[in-house]
Amino acid sequence: MRKPQTFLQIFFLVIVLLLTSSSVLFSSIAHGATAIPDHVTLTWADDPRTTQTITWRTGVTTVGGQVEYAEVANTHSFLNNARVAAAGIAGLKTNLGDMAIHSVTLTGLKSGTRYVYRVGGPGCWSEPRIFTTASAAISGFKFLVFGDSQSINYDVWKSTIRNAYQAHPEAAFFANVGDLVDVGQDYNEWNNWFSAARGVIDTIPAMPITGNHETYTLERQFSMPVFFTAQFNLPPNGPERLKGQVYSFDYGDAHFVMLDSQAGEQAKFVPGMLSEQRIWLEKDLRMTNKKWKIAFIHRPLYNNKNTEANENIERVFRPLFDQYHVDVVFTGHDHVYSRTYPLRDGVRTDTSEKGTVYVASGRSGTKTYRNTISKDWNEFFYSPVDEPNYITVEVMGDVLTVKSFKQSGTLIDAWVIRKATK
Ligand SMILES: [Fe+2]
């Protein structure tokens, strides 16, 4: 008589276990975040020579996040010699449930030094990763630029970013020109985007800007790019109402200004955002004494589509790019790779000493356009419909070298700006 009872007990136990494990599984898939840290992201909210900002995600029950870090030279005793930094925490409500975003800026680091680090906390550490601080006196450096990565299949973004970093492991950081994802307020997109960038974004910092797609909601309405600003901890030096999405930073002898072209999408939330940026940008460019000035803005001042001229963007920013002689402006949105002749006041000039070169950065995801054309202002035009591309920028003393590659490594274009030695 005992056997059927035991059988029934085992049967019910199995059912309970199955239900429990499937509910755990379902909950982790539905919420996308667990106690295990993921989406580990490097940015610089402060000086690249002495600080490193690190951000990651967990489920909401995880609090008290920490970073353990040590110079690579000390890795043999990493656990004993590591310093500990406590992270701040902020909640993020998404369509995949509530999440916790942890972030901390490590300070007082040695310049030009490799550090090993891990994030999380006792019992839930990420695997160790390495970052490198900028040298105090940089003679030259290289960074990567990625065109729009919005995708149907983010494996394409994954192969683009991995191939780029594998081919240029000396890159100090990478920049995105906006439209990182297709629907900015759909967390499925960010899960895919961060998973694809893993191995690079936790090793060199990302310094991205927003595009129009970062403002889209699931209902195809507009919002502020809240998922973007929650997950990228960027220099808080922008205009008051655009902090976290408009900013500037220095690396070596270059000054970078990172702008926002989504005046239409954000008009309801930040009326007058272009004039606010113009006031900020004028002061920002006036204050810098860096040799090189490089700007990023999603919508192009000089576009490659039959329609959709962005005259409001050009009217606001071109006079300042001219006045303070910004050397290069990287843009997105058109999904082509192109560059203009050096332009001043919208007109072709003899040399880049007098004008600004505007670069359409191409695409690093799946989306291509067939309705793009070369315009009168273009010195070079290429539509990457066959495979995605990426850009390398090398700043070396008086010479700035830009190259565009197909993701498979084939060179598309190479060009140089030389500053006359004074
Ligand atoms: Fe766009």
mmCIF file with all atom_site columns, N, CA and C in Angstrom, residues 40 109 145 156 166 168 170 174 176 190 194 236 262 285 290 296 299 376 401 406 422:
data_model
loop_
_atom_site.group_PDB
_atom_site.id
_atom_site.type_symbol
_atom_site.label_atom_id
_atom_site.label_alt_id
_atom_site.label_comp_id
_atom_site.label_asym_id
_atom_site.label_entity_id
_atom_site.label_seq_id
_atom_site.pdbx_PDB_ins_code
_atom_site.Cartn_x
_atom_site.Cartn_y
_atom_site.Cartn_z
_atom_site.occupancy
_atom_site.B_iso_or_equiv
_atom_site.pdbx_formal_charge
_atom_site.auth_seq_id
_atom_site.auth_comp_id
_atom_site.auth_asym_id
_atom_site.auth_atom_id
_atom_site.pdbx_PDB_model_num
ATOM 1  N N  . VAL A 1 40  ? 27.565 45.105 -18.594 1.00 0.00 ? 40  VAL A N  1
ATOM 2  C CA . VAL A 1 40  ? 28.676 45.857 -17.990 1.00 0.00 ? 40  VAL A CA 1
ATOM 3  C C  . VAL A 1 40  ? 29.240 46.819 -19.042 1.00 0.00 ? 40  VAL A C  1
ATOM 4  N N  . LEU A 1 109 ? 42.780 57.197 -10.285 1.00 0.00 ? 109 LEU A N  1
ATOM 5  C CA . LEU A 1 109 ? 43.516 56.122 -10.958 1.00 0.00 ? 109 LEU A CA 1
ATOM 6  C C  . LEU A 1 109 ? 44.834 56.647 -11.517 1.00 0.00 ? 109 LEU A C  1
ATOM 7  N N  . VAL A 1 145 ? 34.414 54.681 -34.720 1.00 0.00 ? 145 VAL A N  1
ATOM 8  C CA . VAL A 1 145 ? 33.096 55.316 -34.883 1.00 0.00 ? 145 VAL A CA 1
ATOM 9  C C  . VAL A 1 145 ? 32.164 54.302 -35.557 1.00 0.00 ? 145 VAL A C  1
ATOM 10 N N  . VAL A 1 156 ? 24.394 41.229 -36.458 1.00 0.00 ? 156 VAL A N  1
ATOM 11 C CA . VAL A 1 156 ? 25.163 42.038 -37.422 1.00 0.00 ? 156 VAL A CA 1
ATOM 12 C C  . VAL A 1 156 ? 25.953 43.121 -36.679 1.00 0.00 ? 156 VAL A C  1
ATOM 13 N N  . GLN A 1 166 ? 38.686 43.808 -32.939 1.00 0.00 ? 166 GLN A N  1
ATOM 14 C CA . GLN A 1 166 ? 39.716 42.792 -33.173 1.00 0.00 ? 166 GLN A CA 1
ATOM 15 C C  . GLN A 1 166 ? 40.787 43.327 -34.133 1.00 0.00 ? 166 GLN A C  1
ATOM 16 N N  . HIS A 1 168 ? 41.485 46.492 -34.549 1.00 0.00 ? 168 HIS A N  1
ATOM 17 C CA . HIS A 1 168 ? 42.099 47.719 -34.003 1.00 0.00 ? 168 HIS A CA 1
ATOM 18 C C  . HIS A 1 168 ? 42.065 47.678 -32.475 1.00 0.00 ? 168 HIS A C  1
ATOM 19 N N  . GLU A 1 170 ? 44.065 48.583 -30.399 1.00 0.00 ? 170 GLU A N  1
ATOM 20 C CA . GLU A 1 170 ? 44.668 49.758 -29.763 1.00 0.00 ? 170 GLU A CA 1
ATOM 21 C C  . GLU A 1 170 ? 43.667 50.896 -29.585 1.00 0.00 ? 170 GLU A C  1
ATOM 22 N N  . PHE A 1 174 ? 35.110 53.914 -28.250 1.00 0.00 ? 174 PHE A N  1
ATOM 23 C CA . PHE A 1 174 ? 34.311 53.997 -29.467 1.00 0.00 ? 174 PHE A CA 1
ATOM 24 C C  . PHE A 1 174 ? 33.141 54.951 -29.282 1.00 0.00 ? 174 PHE A C  1
ATOM 25 N N  . ASN A 1 176 ? 29.226 56.091 -30.933 1.00 0.00 ? 176 ASN A N  1
ATOM 26 C CA . ASN A 1 176 ? 28.099 55.748 -31.809 1.00 0.00 ? 176 ASN A CA 1
ATOM 27 C C  . ASN A 1 176 ? 27.398 57.050 -32.195 1.00 0.00 ? 176 ASN A C  1
ATOM 28 N N  . TRP A 1 190 ? 17.542 46.659 -26.226 1.00 0.00 ? 190 TRP A N  1
ATOM 29 C CA . TRP A 1 190 ? 18.765 46.926 -25.452 1.00 0.00 ? 190 TRP A CA 1
ATOM 30 C C  . TRP A 1 190 ? 19.418 45.630 -24.979 1.00 0.00 ? 190 TRP A C  1
ATOM 31 N N  . PHE A 1 194 ? 23.259 45.282 -25.963 1.00 0.00 ? 194 PHE A N  1
ATOM 32 C CA . PHE A 1 194 ? 24.342 45.118 -24.979 1.00 0.00 ? 194 PHE A CA 1
ATOM 33 C C  . PHE A 1 194 ? 24.987 43.736 -25.074 1.00 0.00 ? 194 PHE A C  1
ATOM 34 N N  . PRO A 1 236 ? 28.377 64.978 -17.086 1.00 0.00 ? 236 PRO A N  1
ATOM 35 C CA . PRO A 1 236 ? 27.169 65.763 -16.778 1.00 0.00 ? 236 PRO A CA 1
ATOM 36 C C  . PRO A 1 236 ? 27.379 67.252 -17.017 1.00 0.00 ? 236 PRO A C  1
ATOM 37 N N  . GLN A 1 262 ? 17.479 65.821 -32.115 1.00 0.00 ? 262 GLN A N  1
ATOM 38 C CA . GLN A 1 262 ? 16.075 65.379 -32.117 1.00 0.00 ? 262 GLN A CA 1
ATOM 39 C C  . GLN A 1 262 ? 15.136 66.486 -31.620 1.00 0.00 ? 262 GLN A C  1
ATOM 40 N N  . LEU A 1 285 ? 32.883 75.529 -27.042 1.00 0.00 ? 285 LEU A N  1
ATOM 41 C CA . LEU A 1 285 ? 33.943 75.615 -28.055 1.00 0.00 ? 285 LEU A CA 1
ATOM 42 C C  . LEU A 1 285 ? 34.868 76.793 -27.776 1.00 0.00 ? 285 LEU A C  1
ATOM 43 N N  . LYS A 1 290 ? 42.097 72.884 -27.182 1.00 0.00 ? 290 LYS A N  1
ATOM 44 C CA . LYS A 1 290 ? 42.614 71.668 -27.803 1.00 0.00 ? 290 LYS A CA 1
ATOM 45 C C  . LYS A 1 290 ? 42.877 71.907 -29.293 1.00 0.00 ? 290 LYS A C  1
ATOM 46 N N  . PHE A 1 296 ? 29.909 65.329 -32.911 1.00 0.00 ? 296 PHE A N  1
ATOM 47 C CA . PHE A 1 296 ? 29.001 64.231 -33.279 1.00 0.00 ? 296 PHE A CA 1
ATOM 48 C C  . PHE A 1 296 ? 27.575 64.737 -33.186 1.00 0.00 ? 296 PHE A C  1
ATOM 49 N N  . ARG A 1 299 ? 21.514 63.679 -36.895 1.00 0.00 ? 299 ARG A N  1
ATOM 50 C CA . ARG A 1 299 ? 21.016 64.089 -38.220 1.00 0.00 ? 299 ARG A CA 1
ATOM 51 C C  . ARG A 1 299 ? 22.090 64.917 -38.928 1.00 0.00 ? 299 ARG A C  1
ATOM 52 N N  . ASP A 1 376 ? 26.345 67.335 -54.316 1.00 0.00 ? 376 ASP A N  1
ATOM 53 C CA . ASP A 1 376 ? 27.415 68.213 -54.823 1.00 0.00 ? 376 ASP A CA 1
ATOM 54 C C  . ASP A 1 376 ? 28.528 68.434 -53.800 1.00 0.00 ? 376 ASP A C  1
ATOM 55 N N  . THR A 1 401 ? 43.924 61.057 -39.188 1.00 0.00 ? 401 THR A N  1
ATOM 56 C CA . THR A 1 401 ? 43.704 60.102 -40.283 1.00 0.00 ? 401 THR A CA 1
ATOM 57 C C  . THR A 1 401 ? 42.401 59.353 -40.051 1.00 0.00 ? 401 THR A C  1
ATOM 58 N N  . LYS A 1 406 ? 34.802 48.104 -44.525 1.00 0.00 ? 406 LYS A N  1
ATOM 59 C CA . LYS A 1 406 ? 33.706 47.155 -44.436 1.00 0.00 ? 406 LYS A CA 1
ATOM 60 C C  . LYS A 1 406 ? 33.951 46.300 -43.198 1.00 0.00 ? 406 LYS A C  1
ATOM 61 N N  . LYS A 1 422 ? 52.655 75.731 -36.693 1.00 0.00 ? 422 LYS A N  1
ATOM 62 C CA . LYS A 1 422 ? 52.854 77.178 -36.524 1.00 0.00 ? 422 LYS A CA 1
ATOM 63 C C  . LYS A 1 422 ? 54.124 77.447 -35.744 1.00 0.00 ? 422 LYS A C  1
#
